[in-house]
PDB file of C-alpha atoms and ligand atoms in Angstrom:
ATOM      1  CA  MET A   7       1.008  14.931   8.934  1.00  0.00           C
ATOM      2  CA  GLN A   8       0.919  11.163   8.894  1.00  0.00           C
ATOM      3  CA  ARG A   9       2.708   8.486   6.912  1.00  0.00           C
ATOM      4  CA  THR A  10       1.294   5.259   5.556  1.00  0.00           C
ATOM      5  CA  PHE A  11       2.627   2.247   3.693  1.00  0.00           C
ATOM      6  CA  VAL A  12       0.993   1.377   0.376  1.00  0.00           C
ATOM      7  CA  MET A  13       1.968  -1.374  -2.032  1.00  0.00           C
ATOM      8  CA  VAL A  14       0.949  -2.313  -5.560  1.00  0.00           C
ATOM      9  CA  LYS A  15       0.769  -6.105  -5.347  1.00  0.00           C
ATOM     10  CA  PRO A  16       2.187  -8.467  -8.033  1.00  0.00           C
ATOM     11  CA  ASP A  17      -1.114  -8.570  -9.963  1.00  0.00           C
ATOM     12  CA  GLY A  18      -1.157  -4.774 -10.188  1.00  0.00           C
ATOM     13  CA  VAL A  19       2.419  -4.725 -11.483  1.00  0.00           C
ATOM     14  CA  GLN A  20       1.775  -7.556 -13.978  1.00  0.00           C
ATOM     15  CA  ARG A  21      -1.366  -5.826 -15.266  1.00  0.00           C
ATOM     16  CA  GLY A  22       0.421  -2.531 -15.858  1.00  0.00           C
ATOM     17  CA  LEU A  23      -1.545  -0.624 -13.224  1.00  0.00           C
ATOM     18  CA  VAL A  24       1.416   0.882 -11.336  1.00  0.00           C
ATOM     19  CA  GLY A  25       1.167   4.329 -12.919  1.00  0.00           C
ATOM     20  CA  LYS A  26      -2.621   4.563 -12.539  1.00  0.00           C
ATOM     21  CA  ILE A  27      -2.486   3.534  -8.884  1.00  0.00           C
ATOM     22  CA  ILE A  28       0.331   5.922  -7.967  1.00  0.00           C
ATOM     23  CA  ASN A  29      -1.557   8.673  -9.803  1.00  0.00           C
ATOM     24  CA  THR A  30      -4.683   8.000  -7.754  1.00  0.00           C
ATOM     25  CA  PHE A  31      -2.825   8.877  -4.554  1.00  0.00           C
ATOM     26  CA  GLU A  32      -0.877  11.747  -6.123  1.00  0.00           C
ATOM     27  CA  GLN A  33      -3.931  13.462  -7.594  1.00  0.00           C
ATOM     28  CA  LYS A  34      -5.701  13.300  -4.229  1.00  0.00           C
ATOM     29  CA  GLY A  35      -2.799  15.272  -2.771  1.00  0.00           C
ATOM     30  CA  TYR A  36      -0.685  12.703  -0.980  1.00  0.00           C
ATOM     31  CA  LYS A  37       3.055  13.203  -1.188  1.00  0.00           C
ATOM     32  CA  ILE A  38       5.426  10.366  -2.094  1.00  0.00           C
ATOM     33  CA  ALA A  39       8.132  10.028   0.557  1.00  0.00           C
ATOM     34  CA  GLY A  40       9.469   6.625  -0.554  1.00  0.00           C
ATOM     35  CA  LEU A  41       9.031   4.492  -3.669  1.00  0.00           C
ATOM     36  CA  LYS A  42      10.612   1.307  -5.034  1.00  0.00           C
ATOM     37  CA  LEU A  43      10.107  -1.813  -7.137  1.00  0.00           C
ATOM     38  CA  MET A  44      11.094  -4.895  -5.159  1.00  0.00           C
ATOM     39  CA  GLN A  45      10.733  -8.647  -4.890  1.00  0.00           C
ATOM     40  CA  ILE A  46       9.341  -9.722  -1.501  1.00  0.00           C
ATOM     41  CA  THR A  47      11.091 -12.688   0.125  1.00  0.00           C
ATOM     42  CA  ARG A  48       9.169 -15.398   1.951  1.00  0.00           C
ATOM     43  CA  ASP A  49      10.582 -14.143   5.277  1.00  0.00           C
ATOM     44  CA  LEU A  50       9.407 -10.590   4.652  1.00  0.00           C
ATOM     45  CA  ALA A  51       5.987 -11.803   3.477  1.00  0.00           C
ATOM     46  CA  GLU A  52       5.463 -13.953   6.581  1.00  0.00           C
ATOM     47  CA  ASN A  53       6.516 -11.057   8.793  1.00  0.00           C
ATOM     48  CA  HIS A  54       4.396  -8.468   6.985  1.00  0.00           C
ATOM     49  CA  TYR A  55       1.302 -10.702   7.121  1.00  0.00           C
ATOM     50  CA  GLY A  56       2.151 -12.115  10.582  1.00  0.00           C
ATOM     51  CA  GLU A  57      -1.318 -11.290  11.951  1.00  0.00           C
ATOM     52  CA  HIS A  58      -2.805 -13.752   9.429  1.00  0.00           C
ATOM     53  CA  ARG A  59      -0.488 -16.682  10.237  1.00  0.00           C
ATOM     54  CA  GLY A  60      -2.538 -19.859  10.774  1.00  0.00           C
ATOM     55  CA  LYS A  61      -5.544 -18.645   8.773  1.00  0.00           C
ATOM     56  CA  PRO A  62      -6.696 -20.856   5.862  1.00  0.00           C
ATOM     57  CA  PHE A  63      -5.643 -18.307   3.239  1.00  0.00           C
ATOM     58  CA  PHE A  64      -2.183 -17.580   4.715  1.00  0.00           C
ATOM     59  CA  GLU A  65      -0.138 -19.855   2.427  1.00  0.00           C
ATOM     60  CA  ALA A  66      -1.898 -18.619  -0.701  1.00  0.00           C
ATOM     61  CA  LEU A  67      -1.416 -15.030   0.462  1.00  0.00           C
ATOM     62  CA  VAL A  68       2.329 -15.481   0.972  1.00  0.00           C
ATOM     63  CA  GLY A  69       2.596 -17.285  -2.389  1.00  0.00           C
ATOM     64  CA  TYR A  70       0.735 -14.464  -4.135  1.00  0.00           C
ATOM     65  CA  ILE A  71       2.682 -11.584  -2.595  1.00  0.00           C
ATOM     66  CA  THR A  72       6.043 -13.250  -3.391  1.00  0.00           C
ATOM     67  CA  SER A  73       5.019 -14.286  -6.935  1.00  0.00           C
ATOM     68  CA  GLY A  74       6.487 -11.247  -8.694  1.00  0.00           C
ATOM     69  CA  PRO A  75       7.712  -7.712  -8.095  1.00  0.00           C
ATOM     70  CA  VAL A  76       5.681  -5.229  -6.083  1.00  0.00           C
ATOM     71  CA  VAL A  77       5.863  -1.449  -5.886  1.00  0.00           C
ATOM     72  CA  ALA A  78       6.248  -0.304  -2.289  1.00  0.00           C
ATOM     73  CA  MET A  79       5.641   3.289  -1.258  1.00  0.00           C
ATOM     74  CA  VAL A  80       5.471   5.611   1.705  1.00  0.00           C
ATOM     75  CA  LEU A  81       2.785   8.260   1.357  1.00  0.00           C
ATOM     76  CA  GLU A  82       2.563  11.336   3.522  1.00  0.00           C
ATOM     77  CA  GLY A  83      -0.231  13.752   4.323  1.00  0.00           C
ATOM     78  CA  LYS A  84      -3.156  14.566   6.576  1.00  0.00           C
ATOM     79  CA  ASP A  85      -4.912  11.377   7.772  1.00  0.00           C
ATOM     80  CA  ALA A  86      -2.878   9.364   5.231  1.00  0.00           C
ATOM     81  CA  VAL A  87      -3.661   5.958   6.810  1.00  0.00           C
ATOM     82  CA  SER A  88      -7.446   6.113   6.706  1.00  0.00           C
ATOM     83  CA  ALA A  89      -7.547   8.102   3.460  1.00  0.00           C
ATOM     84  CA  ALA A  90      -5.390   5.527   1.666  1.00  0.00           C
ATOM     85  CA  ARG A  91      -7.673   2.738   2.903  1.00  0.00           C
ATOM     86  CA  ASN A  92     -10.696   4.639   1.576  1.00  0.00           C
ATOM     87  CA  ILE A  93      -9.017   5.177  -1.794  1.00  0.00           C
ATOM     88  CA  MET A  94      -8.188   1.431  -1.974  1.00  0.00           C
ATOM     89  CA  GLY A  95     -11.694   0.221  -1.066  1.00  0.00           C
ATOM     90  CA  ALA A  96     -12.913  -2.899   0.736  1.00  0.00           C
ATOM     91  CA  THR A  97     -10.621  -5.936   1.090  1.00  0.00           C
ATOM     92  CA  ASN A  98     -12.899  -8.001  -1.168  1.00  0.00           C
ATOM     93  CA  PRO A  99     -12.928  -6.227  -4.554  1.00  0.00           C
ATOM     94  CA  VAL A 100     -16.428  -7.515  -5.354  1.00  0.00           C
ATOM     95  CA  GLN A 101     -17.662  -5.467  -2.405  1.00  0.00           C
ATOM     96  CA  ALA A 102     -15.365  -2.488  -3.001  1.00  0.00           C
ATOM     97  CA  ALA A 103     -17.144   0.653  -4.167  1.00  0.00           C
ATOM     98  CA  PRO A 104     -16.714   1.794  -7.764  1.00  0.00           C
ATOM     99  CA  GLY A 105     -14.153   4.571  -7.893  1.00  0.00           C
ATOM    100  CA  THR A 106     -11.857   2.809  -5.421  1.00  0.00           C
ATOM    101  CA  VAL A 107      -8.745   1.007  -6.666  1.00  0.00           C
ATOM    102  CA  ARG A 108     -10.061  -2.430  -5.727  1.00  0.00           C
ATOM    103  CA  GLY A 109     -13.567  -1.516  -6.899  1.00  0.00           C
ATOM    104  CA  ASP A 110     -12.281  -0.476 -10.302  1.00  0.00           C
ATOM    105  CA  TYR A 111      -9.527  -3.029 -10.896  1.00  0.00           C
ATOM    106  CA  GLY A 112     -10.278  -6.254  -9.032  1.00  0.00           C
ATOM    107  CA  ILE A 113     -12.695  -9.154  -8.617  1.00  0.00           C
ATOM    108  CA  ASP A 114     -11.090 -11.848  -6.386  1.00  0.00           C
ATOM    109  CA  ILE A 115     -10.085 -11.262  -2.742  1.00  0.00           C
ATOM    110  CA  GLY A 116      -6.859 -13.156  -3.513  1.00  0.00           C
ATOM    111  CA  ARG A 117      -6.007 -10.684  -6.311  1.00  0.00           C
ATOM    112  CA  ASN A 118      -6.934  -7.387  -4.723  1.00  0.00           C
ATOM    113  CA  VAL A 119      -4.228  -5.291  -6.379  1.00  0.00           C
ATOM    114  CA  VAL A 120      -3.111  -3.104  -3.452  1.00  0.00           C
ATOM    115  CA  HIS A 121      -2.119  -3.115   0.199  1.00  0.00           C
ATOM    116  CA  GLY A 122      -2.453  -0.255   2.670  1.00  0.00           C
ATOM    117  CA  SER A 123      -1.657  -0.057   6.383  1.00  0.00           C
ATOM    118  CA  ASP A 124      -4.735  -0.335   8.605  1.00  0.00           C
ATOM    119  CA  SER A 125      -3.605   1.916  11.503  1.00  0.00           C
ATOM    120  CA  PRO A 126      -0.839   4.415  12.319  1.00  0.00           C
ATOM    121  CA  GLU A 127       0.873   1.657  14.358  1.00  0.00           C
ATOM    122  CA  SER A 128       0.777  -0.793  11.429  1.00  0.00           C
ATOM    123  CA  ALA A 129       2.026   1.965   9.142  1.00  0.00           C
ATOM    124  CA  GLU A 130       5.088   2.555  11.300  1.00  0.00           C
ATOM    125  CA  ARG A 131       5.788  -1.178  11.533  1.00  0.00           C
ATOM    126  CA  GLU A 132       5.360  -1.751   7.791  1.00  0.00           C
ATOM    127  CA  ILE A 133       7.380   1.311   6.748  1.00  0.00           C
ATOM    128  CA  ASN A 134      10.276   0.078   8.909  1.00  0.00           C
ATOM    129  CA  LEU A 135       9.892  -3.423   7.487  1.00  0.00           C
ATOM    130  CA  PHE A 136      10.056  -2.317   3.844  1.00  0.00           C
ATOM    131  CA  PHE A 137      12.201   0.838   3.901  1.00  0.00           C
ATOM    132  CA  SER A 138      15.521   1.804   5.432  1.00  0.00           C
ATOM    133  CA  PRO A 139      15.620   5.351   6.867  1.00  0.00           C
ATOM    134  CA  GLU A 140      17.748   6.699   4.001  1.00  0.00           C
ATOM    135  CA  GLU A 141      15.161   5.509   1.466  1.00  0.00           C
ATOM    136  CA  ILE A 142      12.591   7.902   2.903  1.00  0.00           C
ATOM    137  CA  ILE A 143      12.976  11.475   1.699  1.00  0.00           C
ATOM    138  CA  GLU A 144      11.892  14.554   3.583  1.00  0.00           C
ATOM    139  CA  TRP A 145      11.182  17.203   0.989  1.00  0.00           C
ATOM    140  CA  GLN A 146       9.247  20.424   0.621  1.00  0.00           C
ATOM    141  CA  ARG A 147       6.473  20.328  -1.931  1.00  0.00           C
ATOM    142  CA  THR A 148       5.811  23.771  -3.330  1.00  0.00           C
ATOM    143  CA  VAL A 149       2.111  23.139  -4.058  1.00  0.00           C
ATOM    144  CA  ASP A 150       1.305  22.240  -0.446  1.00  0.00           C
ATOM    145  CA  PRO A 151      -0.329  25.646   0.322  1.00  0.00           C
ATOM    146  CA  TRP A 152      -2.780  24.863  -2.518  1.00  0.00           C
ATOM    147  CA  ILE A 153      -3.644  21.491  -0.990  1.00  0.00           C
ATOM    148  CA  TYR A 154      -3.686  22.388   2.709  1.00  0.00           C
ATOM    149  CA  GLU A 155      -5.331  25.502   4.193  1.00  0.00           C
TER     150      GLU A 155
HETATM  151  P1  DAT B 215      -6.526  -5.704   3.908  1.00  0.00           P
HETATM  152  O1  DAT B 215      -5.576  -6.081   2.793  1.00  0.00           O
HETATM  153  O2  DAT B 215      -7.743  -5.004   3.367  1.00  0.00           O
HETATM  154  O3  DAT B 215      -5.869  -4.989   5.047  1.00  0.00           O
HETATM  155  P2  DAT B 215      -6.539  -8.050   5.612  1.00  0.00           P
HETATM  156  O4  DAT B 215      -5.403  -7.440   6.340  1.00  0.00           O
HETATM  157  O5  DAT B 215      -7.706  -8.512   6.413  1.00  0.00           O
HETATM  158  O6  DAT B 215      -7.112  -7.076   4.475  1.00  0.00           O
HETATM  159  O7  DAT B 215      -6.017  -9.298   4.782  1.00  0.00           O
HETATM  160  C1  DAT B 215      -4.786  -9.236   4.104  1.00  0.00           C
HETATM  161  C2  DAT B 215      -4.956  -9.870   2.750  1.00  0.00           C
HETATM  162  O8  DAT B 215      -5.267 -11.242   2.899  1.00  0.00           O
HETATM  163  C3  DAT B 215      -6.103  -9.291   1.925  1.00  0.00           C
HETATM  164  O9  DAT B 215      -5.695  -8.156   1.193  1.00  0.00           O
HETATM  165  C4  DAT B 215      -6.484 -10.430   1.066  1.00  0.00           C
HETATM  166  C5  DAT B 215      -6.204 -11.650   1.918  1.00  0.00           C
HETATM  167  N1  DAT B 215      -7.417 -12.118   2.600  1.00  0.00           N
HETATM  168  C6  DAT B 215      -8.013 -11.549   3.672  1.00  0.00           C
HETATM  169  N2  DAT B 215      -9.097 -12.233   4.041  1.00  0.00           N
HETATM  170  C7  DAT B 215      -9.187 -13.268   3.175  1.00  0.00           C
HETATM  171  C8  DAT B 215     -10.105 -14.342   3.011  1.00  0.00           C
HETATM  172  N3  DAT B 215     -11.161 -14.512   3.825  1.00  0.00           N
HETATM  173  N4  DAT B 215      -9.888 -15.223   1.995  1.00  0.00           N
HETATM  174  C9  DAT B 215      -8.837 -15.087   1.157  1.00  0.00           C
HETATM  175  N5  DAT B 215      -7.928 -14.075   1.263  1.00  0.00           N
HETATM  176  C10 DAT B 215      -8.115 -13.192   2.243  1.00  0.00           C
HETATM  177 MG1   MG B 216      -4.496  -5.622   6.437  1.00  0.00          MG
END
């Protein structure tokens, strides 16, 4: 089992898409291990997007992600990192396939509705950045034998 970090960005929260997006991951079979509404500080934003520091879109990206509340979550399940990326779709929503979150709900790359970790290493880093250990719950889900062979 693997964990990943997924976030509904401020545009997704403002547009009332939180429930739909969480449902997309739940109905696939991923288990919620952590979930919260929060306001990202500038420090956290610059740290989270550290790999993009110095790029032309960095300031706009930090401004966008700190512009309103986000919904942060830890999702758990088989191949959670790559599966969550597939469910989200391509970074640029115009190129994201229909049926993906970005494909269905976005147009601009600067308003692409969701974030998801891009590797197991990023997932661990981002989970630790956004969640304290006691905010992550280990629980038994009774339907698991109907999701996993
Ligand atoms: P992803 O969010 O798919 O992991 P990323 O890590 O490359 O994509 O970039 C982080 C965010 O930065 C992305 O969700 C939107 C924004 N971004 C990336 N490339 C951009 C670009 N060329 N112009 C404007 N914004 C961009
Ligand atoms: Mg990324």
